[in-house]
Amino acid sequence: DAMVIQNPRYQVTQFGKPVTLSCSQTLNHNVMYWYQQKSSQAPKLLFHYYDKDFNNEADTPDNFQSRRPNTSFCFLDIRSPGLGDAAMYLCATSSPGTGNTEAFFGQGTRLTVV
Amino acid sequence: AQTVTQSQPEMSVQEAETVTLSCTYDTSESDYYLFWYKQPPSRQMILVIRQEAYKQQNATENRFSVNFQKAAKSFSLKISDSQLGDAAMYFCAYRRSGNAGKSTFGDGTTLTVKP
């Protein structure tokens, strides 16, 4: 089945140690998003790619970066994780141009910072 | 900026009964989409139902229906014949048309279903 896959499901990293979360999709959607979701809160958009065009949200810290080497893959890099970066990170895709107005989410990666 | 407000942090319903989750939003746009997403504990977020603002008819998907009041900027979700599997956090979301799919989410409502 076509889907959005995030790896790993759980990630533990040390304070200040760079970490990369990955997302892949088989939906061939042109838009990919990264959201940060803290416990029982709304997902907060960090950035998104529209094809190869990177769009950063104004309040996303510089500590967060992203790469999209091709249509299928997108990575979230946290350069120096702090305790406040512990959260669930959600990857999502959509294809607005084809009428798929909703976002399709992966299962998320829960990041713990120790 | 668009905002989405869910005024009910928690709701509970008896199995087989009906429950309504509230959502209001603020926008100056006339063309947009509204969504309800379901996020079960430790599971992925999935779309429950979608409403296009240009459509006057309320969307329905099996036991799920919405009451879309465009003038009042209200978008409530009704779950009929509630089932134990409906227990989850429900997010209302808004997306402006042509906005590359960027959605604004409400803070969510945690729904408990009592057997």
GROMACS .gro file of C-alpha atoms in nm:
model
  229
    1ASP     CA    1   0.000   0.000   0.000
    2ALA     CA    2   0.113   0.351  -0.075
    3MET     CA    3   0.214   0.524   0.242
    4VAL     CA    4   0.437   0.758   0.438
    5ILE     CA    5   0.704   0.582   0.639
    6GLN     CA    6   0.912   0.733   0.914
    7ASN     CA    7   1.224   0.583   1.059
    8PRO     CA    8   1.300   0.522   1.331
    9ARG     CA    9   0.980   0.513   1.535
   10TYR     CA   10   1.175   0.597   1.849
   11GLN     CA   11   1.503   0.784   1.866
   12VAL     CA   12   1.711   0.863   2.171
   13THR     CA   13   1.988   1.115   2.131
   14GLN     CA   14   2.227   1.292   2.361
   15PHE     CA   15   2.203   1.658   2.437
   16GLY     CA   16   2.390   1.846   2.166
   17LYS     CA   17   2.453   1.542   1.945
   18PRO     CA   18   2.328   1.583   1.588
   19VAL     CA   19   2.042   1.357   1.489
   20THR     CA   20   1.863   1.285   1.162
   21LEU     CA   21   1.510   1.163   1.121
   22SER     CA   22   1.397   1.018   0.791
   23CYS     CA   23   1.075   1.004   0.597
   24SER     CA   24   0.990   0.826   0.275
   25GLN     CA   25   0.674   0.814   0.070
   26THR     CA   26   0.536   0.598  -0.205
   27LEU     CA   27   0.249   0.834  -0.287
   28ASN     CA   28   0.453   1.041  -0.532
   29HIS     CA   29   0.324   1.357  -0.368
   30ASN     CA   30   0.508   1.674  -0.451
   31VAL     CA   31   0.475   1.837  -0.110
   32MET     CA   32   0.640   1.703   0.206
   33TYR     CA   33   0.613   1.853   0.552
   34TRP     CA   34   0.777   1.820   0.889
   35TYR     CA   35   0.574   1.890   1.199
   36GLN     CA   36   0.677   1.897   1.563
   37GLN     CA   37   0.414   1.777   1.807
   38LYS     CA   38   0.460   1.802   2.181
   39SER     CA   39   0.247   1.605   2.418
   40SER     CA   40  -0.128   1.665   2.369
   41GLN     CA   41  -0.065   1.970   2.154
   42ALA     CA   42  -0.138   2.062   1.797
   43PRO     CA   43   0.124   1.974   1.536
   44LYS     CA   44   0.345   2.272   1.463
   45LEU     CA   45   0.474   2.307   1.108
   46LEU     CA   46   0.853   2.344   1.093
   47PHE     CA   47   0.897   2.359   0.714
   48HIS     CA   48   0.783   2.206   0.392
   49TYR     CA   49   0.911   2.126   0.046
   50TYR     CA   50   0.706   2.203  -0.259
   51ASP     CA   51   0.892   1.987  -0.508
   52LYS     CA   52   1.250   2.103  -0.454
   53ASP     CA   53   1.158   2.441  -0.312
   54PHE     CA   54   1.224   2.463   0.060
   55ASN     CA   55   0.987   2.675   0.269
   56ASN     CA   56   1.083   2.749   0.625
   57GLU     CA   57   0.834   2.871   0.883
   58ALA     CA   58   0.933   3.204   1.031
   59ASP     CA   59   0.956   3.073   1.387
   60THR     CA   60   1.144   2.751   1.315
   61PRO     CA   61   1.476   2.760   1.500
   62ASP     CA   62   1.798   2.748   1.299
   63ASN     CA   63   1.878   2.428   1.484
   64PHE     CA   64   1.635   2.250   1.252
   65GLN     CA   65   1.731   2.181   0.893
   66SER     CA   66   1.587   1.965   0.620
   67ARG     CA   67   1.696   1.792   0.303
   68ARG     CA   68   1.496   1.643   0.021
   69PRO     CA   69   1.727   1.458  -0.215
   70ASN     CA   70   1.443   1.327  -0.432
   71THR     CA   71   1.063   1.308  -0.446
   72SER     CA   72   1.045   1.007  -0.219
   73PHE     CA   73   1.270   1.104   0.069
   74CYS     CA   74   1.291   1.389   0.315
   75PHE     CA   75   1.515   1.427   0.618
   76LEU     CA   76   1.496   1.634   0.932
   77ASP     CA   77   1.832   1.727   1.082
   78ILE     CA   78   1.857   1.863   1.433
   79ARG     CA   79   2.205   2.004   1.464
   80SER     CA   80   2.229   2.038   1.842
   81PRO     CA   81   1.928   1.888   2.015
   82GLY     CA   82   1.821   2.045   2.339
   83LEU     CA   83   1.590   1.906   2.604
   84GLY     CA   84   1.314   2.124   2.464
   85ASP     CA   85   1.336   1.947   2.129
   86ALA     CA   86   1.204   1.623   2.275
   87ALA     CA   87   0.879   1.567   2.089
   88MET     CA   88   0.701   1.361   1.828
   89TYR     CA   89   0.810   1.456   1.478
   90LEU     CA   90   0.555   1.398   1.207
   91CYS     CA   91   0.621   1.378   0.838
   92ALA     CA   92   0.333   1.435   0.601
   93THR     CA   93   0.272   1.462   0.229
   94SER     CA   94   0.013   1.611   0.003
   95SER     CA   95  -0.048   1.675  -0.362
   96PRO     CA   96  -0.263   1.987  -0.383
   97GLY     CA   97  -0.240   2.012  -0.758
   98THR     CA   98  -0.411   1.677  -0.806
   99GLY     CA   99  -0.697   1.749  -0.572
  100ASN     CA  100  -0.554   1.565  -0.275
  101THR     CA  101  -0.620   1.847  -0.039
  102GLU     CA  102  -0.553   1.660   0.281
  103ALA     CA  103  -0.223   1.564   0.435
  104PHE     CA  104  -0.112   1.203   0.465
  105PHE     CA  105   0.088   1.141   0.780
  106GLY     CA  106   0.353   0.894   0.879
  107GLN     CA  107   0.347   0.725   1.217
  108GLY     CA  108   0.592   0.973   1.359
  109THR     CA  109   0.929   0.952   1.529
  110ARG     CA  110   0.934   1.009   1.902
  111LEU     CA  111   1.257   1.185   1.992
  112THR     CA  112   1.398   1.169   2.341
  113VAL     CA  113   1.692   1.389   2.438
  114VAL     CA  114   1.904   1.274   2.732
  115ALA     CA  115  -0.314   3.479   1.017
  116GLN     CA  116  -0.560   3.197   1.033
  117THR     CA  117  -0.643   3.048   1.369
  118VAL     CA  118  -0.833   2.734   1.461
  119THR     CA  119  -0.994   2.696   1.803
  120GLN     CA  120  -1.117   2.378   1.963
  121SER     CA  121  -1.280   2.480   2.288
  122GLN     CA  122  -1.321   2.129   2.429
  123PRO     CA  123  -0.990   1.981   2.546
  124GLU     CA  124  -1.167   1.660   2.651
  125MET     CA  125  -1.497   1.495   2.570
  126SER     CA  126  -1.647   1.163   2.662
  127VAL     CA  127  -1.930   0.962   2.515
  128GLN     CA  128  -2.104   0.638   2.595
  129GLU     CA  129  -2.061   0.363   2.342
  130ALA     CA  130  -2.336   0.373   2.077
  131GLU     CA  131  -2.426   0.732   2.164
  132THR     CA  132  -2.363   1.047   1.962
  133VAL     CA  133  -2.107   1.316   2.037
  134THR     CA  134  -2.028   1.649   1.876
  135LEU     CA  135  -1.684   1.809   1.876
  136SER     CA  136  -1.664   2.183   1.823
  137CYS     CA  137  -1.429   2.385   1.607
  138THR     CA  138  -1.422   2.750   1.509
  139TYR     CA  139  -1.177   2.924   1.282
  140ASP     CA  140  -1.084   3.269   1.176
  141THR     CA  141  -1.003   3.364   0.820
  142SER     CA  142  -1.058   3.641   0.570
  143GLU     CA  143  -1.039   3.399   0.279
  144SER     CA  144  -1.343   3.274   0.091
  145ASP     CA  145  -1.189   2.963  -0.062
  146TYR     CA  146  -1.046   2.708   0.177
  147TYR     CA  147  -1.070   2.355   0.311
  148LEU     CA  148  -1.151   2.222   0.654
  149PHE     CA  149  -1.055   1.885   0.793
  150TRP     CA  150  -1.101   1.665   1.093
  151TYR     CA  151  -0.809   1.435   1.167
  152LYS     CA  152  -0.803   1.149   1.417
  153GLN     CA  153  -0.489   1.058   1.609
  154PRO     CA  154  -0.523   0.742   1.822
  155PRO     CA  155  -0.267   0.692   2.099
  156SER     CA  156   0.072   0.601   1.953
  157ARG     CA  157  -0.073   0.573   1.605
  158GLN     CA  158  -0.062   0.787   1.299
  159MET     CA  159  -0.290   1.074   1.225
  160ILE     CA  160  -0.553   0.996   0.966
  161LEU     CA  161  -0.814   1.201   0.787
  162VAL     CA  162  -1.169   1.156   0.912
  163ILE     CA  163  -1.358   1.398   0.695
  164ARG     CA  164  -1.303   1.695   0.463
  165GLN     CA  165  -1.518   1.995   0.371
  166GLU     CA  166  -1.464   2.234   0.083
  167ALA     CA  167  -1.574   2.585   0.176
  168TYR     CA  168  -1.746   2.641  -0.157
  169LYS     CA  169  -1.979   2.348  -0.095
  170GLN     CA  170  -2.292   2.427   0.100
  171GLN     CA  171  -2.374   2.063   0.162
  172ASN     CA  172  -2.228   1.919   0.481
  173ALA     CA  173  -1.980   1.636   0.430
  174THR     CA  174  -2.060   1.290   0.564
  175GLU     CA  175  -1.850   0.975   0.590
  176ASN     CA  176  -2.043   0.684   0.733
  177ARG     CA  177  -2.089   0.760   1.105
  178PHE     CA  178  -1.906   1.091   1.080
  179SER     CA  179  -2.069   1.412   0.965
  180VAL     CA  180  -1.998   1.781   0.994
  181ASN     CA  181  -2.204   2.090   1.055
  182PHE     CA  182  -2.034   2.358   0.847
  183GLN     CA  183  -2.155   2.710   0.914
  184LYS     CA  184  -1.947   2.934   0.686
  185ALA     CA  185  -2.086   3.265   0.805
  186ALA     CA  186  -2.029   3.171   1.166
  187LYS     CA  187  -1.691   3.012   1.083
  188SER     CA  188  -1.790   2.700   1.266
  189PHE     CA  189  -1.708   2.341   1.173
  190SER     CA  190  -1.827   2.078   1.419
  191LEU     CA  191  -1.785   1.702   1.391
  192LYS     CA  192  -2.065   1.466   1.484
  193ILE     CA  193  -1.985   1.103   1.558
  194SER     CA  194  -2.290   0.880   1.561
  195ASP     CA  195  -2.311   0.533   1.714
  196SER     CA  196  -1.976   0.585   1.889
  197GLN     CA  197  -1.745   0.288   1.903
  198LEU     CA  198  -1.454   0.206   2.133
  199GLY     CA  199  -1.222   0.248   1.836
  200ASP     CA  200  -1.327   0.611   1.803
  201ALA     CA  201  -1.129   0.696   2.116
  202ALA     CA  202  -0.853   0.930   2.005
  203MET     CA  203  -0.741   1.287   1.985
  204TYR     CA  204  -0.929   1.477   1.717
  205PHE     CA  205  -0.779   1.776   1.542
  206CYS     CA  206  -0.965   2.032   1.339
  207ALA     CA  207  -0.754   2.184   1.062
  208TYR     CA  208  -0.783   2.466   0.811
  209ARG     CA  209  -0.607   2.505   0.481
  210ARG     CA  210  -0.631   2.803   0.249
  211SER     CA  211  -0.683   2.713  -0.114
  212GLY     CA  212  -0.363   2.725  -0.316
  213ASN     CA  213  -0.148   2.736  -0.008
  214ALA     CA  214   0.071   2.437  -0.089
  215GLY     CA  215  -0.127   2.230   0.154
  216LYS     CA  216  -0.007   2.409   0.466
  217SER     CA  217  -0.263   2.342   0.736
  218THR     CA  218  -0.331   2.518   1.061
  219PHE     CA  219  -0.439   2.284   1.339
  220GLY     CA  220  -0.647   2.338   1.648
  221ASP     CA  221  -0.518   2.220   1.985
  222GLY     CA  222  -0.721   1.901   1.969
  223THR     CA  223  -0.999   1.732   2.161
  224THR     CA  224  -0.935   1.406   2.342
  225LEU     CA  225  -1.236   1.180   2.303
  226THR     CA  226  -1.297   0.900   2.550
  227VAL     CA  227  -1.553   0.632   2.467
  228LYS     CA  228  -1.703   0.455   2.766
  229PRO     CA  229  -1.822   0.095   2.727
   0.00000   0.00000   0.00000
